[in-house]
Amino acid sequence: MAEFATPVDQRHAVLRAGGLHYATTHIGPLRQLLDDLAGIPDMAAAHVAVWGTVGADLHQISVLLRECLDQDLPRRDRLDVRSYLALMAHNVNALAGFAELAVAMAVVMRCANDVILLTRDIIRGIIGDLFARVILWIVDSPTASSRDVMEARLGIITATAWRIRAYVDAMMTSIFTLSWTVDG
């Protein structure tokens, strides 16, 4: 996880993983959010595969059409044949252009998928870290904590919730902007 590159002790790492597991299995809305984020990369990967296949197929068709045109008409001195060949050359160029466009769409979808995966991993790391902190606060604290300590801890929890929302909002804005750009 990119955000949590600093080393932590073994106890914190175990609590982070356990806390994330507990949060994802027992908190319905959080599980739904992470499930939604987890399903989107699969859908995006499918789109990448489709656009890549479409691009390869269109390129292959344009090459085949070019070969057929080169072999198809032996007498090229007539006006109607030259007109037909010029028209078909435009079709070959259009197919090649559409092939490049499809490949570009595959690259765009791959980038969108990377944004989604990164956001999901960051959110999972934040949630796991928050659960580990709360558990350590409970275990390491005396039975009665001061008001200042409790306020600071509540502030950390609130700031963490805001960070999660900010990451999700940023991801949604990025995907919306990308979608708007692609759709024209």
Coordinates of N, CA and C in Angstrom, one line a residue:
M1 N 0.8 -1.2 0.0 CA 0.0 0.0 0.0 C 0.9 1.2 0.0
A2 N 0.7 2.1 -0.9 CA 1.5 3.3 -1.1 C 1.6 4.2 0.1
E3 N 0.5 4.4 0.7 CA 0.4 5.3 1.8 C 1.1 4.8 3.1
F4 N 1.2 3.5 3.2 CA 1.7 3.0 4.5 C 3.0 2.3 4.3
A5 N 4.0 3.0 3.7 CA 5.3 2.4 3.4 C 6.2 2.4 4.6
T6 N 5.8 3.2 5.6 CA 6.7 3.2 6.8 C 6.5 1.9 7.6
P7 N 7.6 1.4 8.1 CA 7.6 0.1 8.8 C 6.7 0.3 10.1
V8 N 6.0 -0.8 10.4 CA 5.3 -0.9 11.7 C 5.7 -2.2 12.4
D9 N 5.5 -2.2 13.7 CA 5.8 -3.4 14.4 C 4.8 -4.5 14.0
Q10 N 5.2 -5.8 14.4 CA 4.4 -6.9 14.0 C 3.0 -6.9 14.6
R11 N 2.9 -6.4 15.8 CA 1.6 -6.3 16.5 C 0.7 -5.4 15.7
H12 N 1.2 -4.2 15.3 CA 0.4 -3.2 14.5 C 0.0 -3.8 13.2
A13 N 0.9 -4.5 12.5 CA 0.6 -5.1 11.2 C -0.5 -6.2 11.3
V14 N -0.4 -7.0 12.3 CA -1.5 -8.0 12.5 C -2.8 -7.4 12.8
L15 N -2.8 -6.3 13.7 CA -4.0 -5.7 14.0 C -4.6 -4.9 12.8
R16 N -3.8 -4.4 12.0 CA -4.2 -3.7 10.8 C -5.0 -4.7 9.9
A17 N -4.4 -5.9 9.6 CA -5.0 -6.9 8.8 C -6.3 -7.4 9.4
G18 N -6.2 -7.7 10.7 CA -7.4 -8.2 11.4 C -8.5 -7.2 11.4
G19 N -8.1 -5.9 11.7 CA -9.1 -4.8 11.7 C -9.8 -4.6 10.4
L20 N -9.0 -4.7 9.3 CA -9.6 -4.6 8.0 C -10.6 -5.7 7.7
H21 N -10.1 -6.9 8.1 CA -11.0 -8.1 7.9 C -12.3 -7.9 8.7
Y22 N -12.2 -7.5 9.9 CA -13.4 -7.3 10.7 C -14.3 -6.3 10.2
A23 N -13.7 -5.2 9.7 CA -14.5 -4.0 9.2 C -15.2 -4.5 7.9
T24 N -14.5 -5.2 7.1 CA -15.2 -5.6 5.8 C -16.2 -6.7 6.0
T25 N -16.1 -7.5 7.1 CA -17.1 -8.5 7.3 C -18.3 -8.1 8.1
H26 N -18.1 -7.1 9.0 CA -19.2 -6.7 10.0 C -19.8 -5.4 9.8
I27 N -19.3 -4.5 8.9 CA -19.8 -3.2 8.7 C -20.4 -3.1 7.3
G28 N -21.7 -3.3 7.2 CA -22.4 -3.4 5.9 C -22.1 -2.3 4.9
P29 N -22.3 -1.0 5.3 CA -22.0 0.0 4.3 C -20.5 0.1 3.8
L30 N -19.6 -0.2 4.7 CA -18.2 -0.2 4.4 C -17.9 -1.3 3.5
R31 N -18.5 -2.5 3.8 CA -18.3 -3.7 2.9 C -18.8 -3.4 1.5
Q32 N -20.0 -2.7 1.5 CA -20.6 -2.4 0.2 C -19.7 -1.4 -0.6
L33 N -19.1 -0.4 0.0 CA -18.2 0.5 -0.6 C -17.0 -0.2 -1.2
L34 N -16.4 -1.1 -0.4 CA -15.2 -1.8 -0.9 C -15.6 -2.8 -1.9
D35 N -16.7 -3.5 -1.8 CA -17.2 -4.4 -2.8 C -17.4 -3.7 -4.1
D36 N -18.0 -2.5 -4.1 CA -18.2 -1.7 -5.3 C -16.9 -1.3 -5.9
L37 N -15.9 -0.9 -5.1 CA -14.6 -0.6 -5.6 C -13.9 -1.8 -6.2
A38 N -14.1 -3.0 -5.5 CA -13.4 -4.2 -6.0 C -14.0 -4.7 -7.3
G39 N -15.3 -4.5 -7.5 CA -16.0 -4.9 -8.7 C -15.6 -4.1 -9.9
I40 N -15.4 -2.8 -9.7 CA -15.1 -1.9 -10.8 C -13.8 -2.3 -11.6
P41 N -12.7 -2.7 -10.9 CA -11.5 -3.1 -11.7 C -11.8 -4.3 -12.6
D42 N -12.6 -5.2 -12.1 CA -12.9 -6.4 -13.0 C -13.7 -5.9 -14.3
M43 N -14.6 -5.0 -14.1 CA -15.4 -4.5 -15.2 C -14.4 -3.7 -16.1
A44 N -13.6 -2.9 -15.5 CA -12.6 -2.1 -16.3 C -11.7 -3.0 -17.1
A45 N -11.2 -4.0 -16.4 CA -10.3 -5.0 -17.1 C -11.0 -5.7 -18.3
A46 N -12.3 -5.9 -18.1 CA -13.0 -6.5 -19.3 C -13.1 -5.5 -20.4
H47 N -13.3 -4.2 -20.1 CA -13.4 -3.2 -21.1 C -12.0 -3.1 -21.8
V48 N -11.0 -3.2 -21.1 CA -9.6 -3.1 -21.7 C -9.5 -4.2 -22.7
A49 N -9.9 -5.4 -22.3 CA -9.7 -6.6 -23.2 C -10.6 -6.4 -24.4
V50 N -11.8 -5.9 -24.3 CA -12.7 -5.7 -25.4 C -12.1 -4.7 -26.4
W51 N -11.7 -3.5 -25.8 CA -11.1 -2.5 -26.7 C -9.9 -3.0 -27.4
G52 N -9.0 -3.7 -26.7 CA -7.8 -4.3 -27.3 C -8.2 -5.2 -28.4
T53 N -9.1 -6.1 -28.2 CA -9.6 -7.0 -29.2 C -10.2 -6.3 -30.4
V54 N -11.0 -5.3 -30.2 CA -11.6 -4.5 -31.3 C -10.5 -3.8 -32.1
G55 N -9.5 -3.3 -31.4 CA -8.4 -2.6 -32.1 C -7.6 -3.6 -33.0
A56 N -7.3 -4.7 -32.4 CA -6.6 -5.7 -33.2 C -7.4 -6.2 -34.4
D57 N -8.7 -6.5 -34.2 CA -9.5 -6.9 -35.3 C -9.7 -5.9 -36.4
L58 N -9.9 -4.6 -36.0 CA -10.0 -3.6 -37.0 C -8.7 -3.4 -37.8
H59 N -7.6 -3.5 -37.1 CA -6.3 -3.4 -37.8 C -6.1 -4.5 -38.8
Q60 N -6.5 -5.7 -38.4 CA -6.4 -6.9 -39.2 C -7.3 -6.7 -40.4
I61 N -8.5 -6.2 -40.2 CA -9.4 -6.0 -41.3 C -8.9 -5.0 -42.3
S62 N -8.3 -3.9 -41.8 CA -7.8 -2.9 -42.7 C -6.6 -3.4 -43.5
V63 N -5.8 -4.2 -42.9 CA -4.7 -4.9 -43.7 C -5.2 -5.8 -44.7
L64 N -6.2 -6.6 -44.3 CA -6.8 -7.6 -45.3 C -7.4 -6.8 -46.5
L65 N -8.2 -5.8 -46.1 CA -8.8 -5.0 -47.2 C -7.8 -4.3 -48.1
R66 N -6.7 -3.8 -47.6 CA -5.6 -3.3 -48.4 C -5.0 -4.4 -49.3
E67 N -4.8 -5.6 -48.8 CA -4.3 -6.7 -49.6 C -5.2 -7.0 -50.7
C68 N -6.5 -7.1 -50.4 CA -7.5 -7.4 -51.4 C -7.6 -6.4 -52.5
L69 N -7.5 -5.1 -52.1 CA -7.5 -4.1 -53.1 C -6.3 -4.1 -54.0
D70 N -5.2 -4.5 -53.5 CA -4.0 -4.5 -54.3 C -4.0 -5.7 -55.3
Q71 N -4.7 -6.7 -54.9 CA -4.8 -7.9 -55.8 C -6.1 -8.0 -56.6
D72 N -7.1 -7.2 -56.3 CA -8.4 -7.4 -56.8 C -8.6 -7.0 -58.3
L73 N -8.1 -5.8 -58.6 CA -8.4 -5.2 -59.9 C -7.2 -5.1 -60.7
P74 N -7.0 -5.9 -61.7 CA -5.7 -5.8 -62.5 C -5.7 -4.5 -63.4
R75 N -6.8 -4.1 -63.9 CA -6.8 -3.0 -64.8 C -7.1 -1.7 -64.1
R76 N -6.1 -0.9 -63.8 CA -6.2 0.3 -63.0 C -6.3 1.6 -63.9
D77 N -6.3 1.4 -65.2 CA -6.3 2.6 -66.0 C -7.7 3.2 -66.3
R78 N -8.7 2.5 -65.9 CA -10.1 3.0 -66.1 C -10.4 4.0 -65.0
L79 N -11.2 5.0 -65.3 CA -11.7 6.0 -64.4 C -12.5 5.4 -63.3
D80 N -13.4 4.5 -63.6 CA -14.3 4.0 -62.6 C -13.5 3.1 -61.6
V81 N -12.5 2.4 -62.1 CA -11.6 1.6 -61.2 C -10.8 2.5 -60.3
R82 N -10.2 3.5 -60.9 CA -9.4 4.5 -60.0 C -10.3 5.1 -59.0
S83 N -11.5 5.5 -59.3 CA -12.5 6.1 -58.3 C -12.8 5.1 -57.2
Y84 N -13.1 3.8 -57.6 CA -13.4 2.8 -56.6 C -12.2 2.6 -55.7
L85 N -11.0 2.5 -56.3 CA -9.8 2.3 -55.4 C -9.6 3.5 -54.5
A86 N -9.8 4.7 -55.0 CA -9.7 5.9 -54.1 C -10.6 5.8 -52.9
L87 N -11.9 5.5 -53.3 CA -12.9 5.3 -52.2 C -12.5 4.3 -51.2
M88 N -12.1 3.1 -51.7 CA -11.7 2.0 -50.8 C -10.5 2.4 -50.0
A89 N -9.6 3.2 -50.6 CA -8.4 3.6 -49.8 C -8.8 4.4 -48.6
H90 N -9.8 5.2 -48.8 CA -10.4 6.0 -47.6 C -10.9 5.0 -46.6
N91 N -11.6 4.0 -47.0 CA -12.1 3.0 -46.1 C -11.0 2.3 -45.3
V92 N -10.0 2.0 -46.0 CA -8.8 1.3 -45.3 C -8.2 2.3 -44.3
N93 N -8.1 3.5 -44.7 CA -7.5 4.5 -43.7 C -8.5 4.7 -42.5
A94 N -9.8 4.7 -42.8 CA -10.8 4.9 -41.7 C -10.7 3.7 -40.7
L95 N -10.6 2.5 -41.3 CA -10.5 1.3 -40.5 C -9.2 1.3 -39.6
A96 N -8.1 1.7 -40.2 CA -6.8 1.9 -39.5 C -7.0 2.9 -38.4
G97 N -7.7 4.0 -38.7 CA -7.9 5.1 -37.6 C -8.8 4.5 -36.5
F98 N -9.8 3.8 -36.8 CA -10.7 3.2 -35.8 C -9.9 2.2 -35.0
A99 N -9.0 1.5 -35.6 CA -8.2 0.5 -34.9 C -7.3 1.2 -33.8
E100 N -6.7 2.3 -34.3 CA -5.9 3.1 -33.3 C -6.7 3.7 -32.2
L101 N -7.9 4.2 -32.6 CA -8.8 4.7 -31.5 C -9.2 3.7 -30.5
A102 N -9.5 2.5 -31.0 CA -9.8 1.4 -30.0 C -8.6 1.0 -29.1
V103 N -7.4 1.0 -29.7 CA -6.2 0.8 -28.8 C -6.1 1.9 -27.8
A104 N -6.3 3.1 -28.2 CA -6.2 4.3 -27.3 C -7.3 4.1 -26.2
M105 N -8.5 3.7 -26.5 CA -9.5 3.4 -25.5 C -9.1 2.4 -24.5
A106 N -8.4 1.3 -25.0 CA -7.9 0.3 -24.1 C -6.9 0.9 -23.1
V107 N -6.0 1.8 -23.6 CA -5.0 2.4 -22.7 C -5.7 3.3 -21.7
V108 N -6.7 4.1 -22.2 CA -7.5 4.9 -21.2 C -8.1 4.1 -20.2
M109 N -8.8 3.0 -20.6 CA -9.4 2.1 -19.6 C -8.4 1.5 -18.6
R110 N -7.3 1.2 -19.1 CA -6.2 0.6 -18.2 C -5.8 1.6 -17.2
C111 N -5.7 2.9 -17.6 CA -5.3 3.9 -16.7 C -6.4 4.2 -15.7
A112 N -7.7 4.2 -16.1 CA -8.8 4.3 -15.2 C -8.8 3.2 -14.2
N113 N -8.5 2.0 -14.6 CA -8.4 0.8 -13.7 C -7.3 1.0 -12.7
D114 N -6.2 1.5 -13.1 CA -5.1 1.7 -12.2 C -5.5 2.8 -11.1
V115 N -6.2 3.8 -11.5 CA -6.7 4.8 -10.5 C -7.6 4.1 -9.5
I116 N -8.5 3.3 -10.0 CA -9.5 2.6 -9.1 C -8.8 1.7 -8.2
L117 N -7.8 0.9 -8.7 CA -7.1 0.0 -7.8 C -6.3 0.7 -6.8
L118 N -5.6 1.8 -7.1 CA -4.8 2.6 -6.2 C -5.7 3.1 -5.1
T119 N -6.9 3.7 -5.5 CA -7.8 4.3 -4.5 C -8.3 3.2 -3.6
R120 N -8.7 2.1 -4.1 CA -9.2 1.0 -3.3 C -8.1 0.5 -2.3
D121 N -6.9 0.4 -2.7 CA -5.8 0.0 -1.8 C -5.5 1.0 -0.7
I122 N -5.6 2.3 -1.1 CA -5.3 3.3 -0.1 C -6.5 3.3 0.9
I123 N -7.7 3.2 0.5 CA -8.8 3.2 1.4 C -8.7 1.9 2.3
R124 N -8.4 0.8 1.8 CA -8.3 -0.4 2.6 C -7.2 -0.2 3.7
G125 N -6.1 0.4 3.2 CA -5.0 0.6 4.2 C -5.4 1.6 5.3
I126 N -6.1 2.6 4.9 CA -6.6 3.6 5.9 C -7.5 3.0 6.9
I127 N -8.4 2.2 6.4 CA -9.4 1.5 7.3 C -8.6 0.5 8.3
G128 N -7.7 -0.3 7.7 CA -7.0 -1.2 8.5 C -6.1 -0.5 9.6
D129 N -5.5 0.6 9.2 CA -4.7 1.4 10.1 C -5.5 2.0 11.2
L130 N -6.7 2.5 10.9 CA -7.6 3.1 11.9 C -8.1 2.0 12.9
F131 N -8.4 0.9 12.4 CA -8.8 -0.2 13.3 C -7.7 -0.6 14.2
A132 N -6.5 -0.7 13.7 CA -5.3 -1.0 14.5 C -5.1 0.0 15.6
R133 N -5.2 1.3 15.2 CA -5.0 2.4 16.2 C -6.0 2.3 17.3
V134 N -7.3 2.1 16.9 CA -8.4 2.1 18.0 C -8.1 0.9 18.9
I135 N -7.8 -0.3 18.4 CA -7.5 -1.4 19.2 C -6.3 -1.2 20.1
L136 N -5.3 -0.6 19.6 CA -4.1 -0.3 20.4 C -4.5 0.8 21.5
W137 N -5.3 1.7 21.2 CA -5.7 2.7 22.2 C -6.5 2.0 23.3
I138 N -7.3 1.1 22.9 CA -8.1 0.4 24.0 C -7.2 -0.5 24.8
V139 N -6.3 -1.2 24.2 CA -5.4 -2.1 24.9 C -4.3 -1.4 25.8
D140 N -3.8 -0.3 25.2 CA -2.6 0.3 25.8 C -3.0 1.5 26.8
S141 N -4.3 1.8 26.8 CA -4.7 3.0 27.6 C -5.2 2.5 29.0
P142 N -5.0 3.4 30.0 CA -5.6 3.1 31.3 C -7.2 3.1 31.1
T143 N -7.8 2.6 32.1 CA -9.3 2.4 32.0 C -10.0 3.8 31.8
A144 N -9.5 4.8 32.3 CA -10.1 6.2 32.2 C -9.1 7.1 31.5
S145 N -9.4 7.5 30.3 CA -8.5 8.4 29.6 C -9.0 9.8 29.8
S146 N -8.0 10.8 29.7 CA -8.4 12.2 29.9 C -9.3 12.7 28.7
R147 N -9.9 13.7 29.0 CA -10.8 14.3 28.0 C -10.0 14.7 26.7
D148 N -8.8 15.3 27.0 CA -7.9 15.7 25.9 C -7.5 14.6 25.0
V149 N -7.2 13.4 25.6 CA -6.8 12.3 24.9 C -8.0 11.7 24.0
M150 N -9.1 11.7 24.6 CA -10.3 11.2 23.9 C -10.7 12.2 22.8
E151 N -10.6 13.5 23.0 CA -10.8 14.4 21.9 C -9.8 14.3 20.8
A152 N -8.6 14.0 21.1 CA -7.6 13.8 20.0 C -7.9 12.6 19.3
R153 N -8.2 11.5 19.9 CA -8.5 10.3 19.3 C -9.8 10.4 18.4
L154 N -10.8 11.1 18.9 CA -12.0 11.3 18.1 C -11.6 12.2 16.8
G155 N -10.7 13.1 17.0 CA -10.3 13.9 15.9 C -9.6 13.1 14.8
I156 N -8.8 12.1 15.3 CA -8.1 11.2 14.3 C -9.1 10.4 13.6
I157 N -10.1 9.9 14.3 CA -11.1 9.1 13.6 C -11.9 9.9 12.6
T158 N -12.2 11.2 13.0 CA -13.0 12.0 12.1 C -12.1 12.4 10.9
A159 N -10.9 12.7 11.1 CA -10.0 13.1 10.0 C -9.8 11.9 9.0
T160 N -9.7 10.7 9.6 CA -9.6 9.5 8.8 C -10.8 9.3 7.9
A161 N -12.0 9.5 8.5 CA -13.3 9.4 7.7 C -13.3 10.4 6.6
W162 N -12.8 11.6 6.8 CA -12.7 12.7 5.8 C -11.7 12.3 4.7
R163 N -10.6 11.7 5.1 CA -9.6 11.3 4.1 C -10.2 10.2 3.2
I164 N -10.9 9.3 3.8 CA -11.6 8.2 2.9 C -12.5 8.9 2.0
R165 N -13.3 9.8 2.5 CA -14.3 10.5 1.6 C -13.6 11.3 0.5
A166 N -12.5 11.9 0.9 CA -11.7 12.7 -0.1 C -11.2 11.8 -1.2
Y167 N -10.6 10.6 -0.8 CA -10.1 9.7 -1.8 C -11.2 9.2 -2.8
V168 N -12.3 8.8 -2.2 CA -13.4 8.3 -3.0 C -13.9 9.5 -4.0
D169 N -14.1 10.7 -3.4 CA -14.5 11.8 -4.2 C -13.5 12.1 -5.3
A170 N -12.2 12.1 -5.0 CA -11.2 12.3 -6.0 C -11.2 11.3 -7.1
M171 N -11.4 10.0 -6.7 CA -11.5 8.9 -7.7 C -12.7 9.1 -8.6
M172 N -13.8 9.4 -8.0 CA -15.1 9.6 -8.8 C -14.9 10.8 -9.7
T173 N -14.3 11.9 -9.3 CA -14.1 13.0 -10.1 C -13.2 12.7 -11.3
S174 N -12.1 11.9 -11.0 CA -11.2 11.5 -12.1 C -11.9 10.7 -13.1
I175 N -12.7 9.7 -12.6 CA -13.4 8.8 -13.5 C -14.4 9.6 -14.3
F176 N -15.1 10.5 -13.7 CA -16.2 11.3 -14.4 C -15.5 12.2 -15.4
T177 N -14.4 12.8 -15.1 CA -13.7 13.7 -16.1 C -13.2 12.8 -17.2
L178 N -12.6 11.7 -16.9 CA -12.1 10.8 -18.0 C -13.3 10.4 -18.9
S179 N -14.4 10.0 -18.3 CA -15.6 9.6 -19.0 C -16.1 10.7 -19.9
W180 N -16.2 11.9 -19.3 CA -16.6 13.1 -20.1 C -15.7 13.4 -21.2
T181 N -14.4 13.2 -21.0 CA -13.4 13.5 -22.1 C -13.6 12.5 -23.2
V182 N -13.7 11.2 -22.8 CA -13.8 10.2 -23.8 C -15.2 10.3 -24.6
D183 N -16.2 10.6 -23.9 CA -17.5 10.7 -24.5 C -17.7 12.0 -25.4
G184 N -16.8 12.9 -25.2 CA -16.9 14.2 -26.0 C -17.7 15.2 -25.4

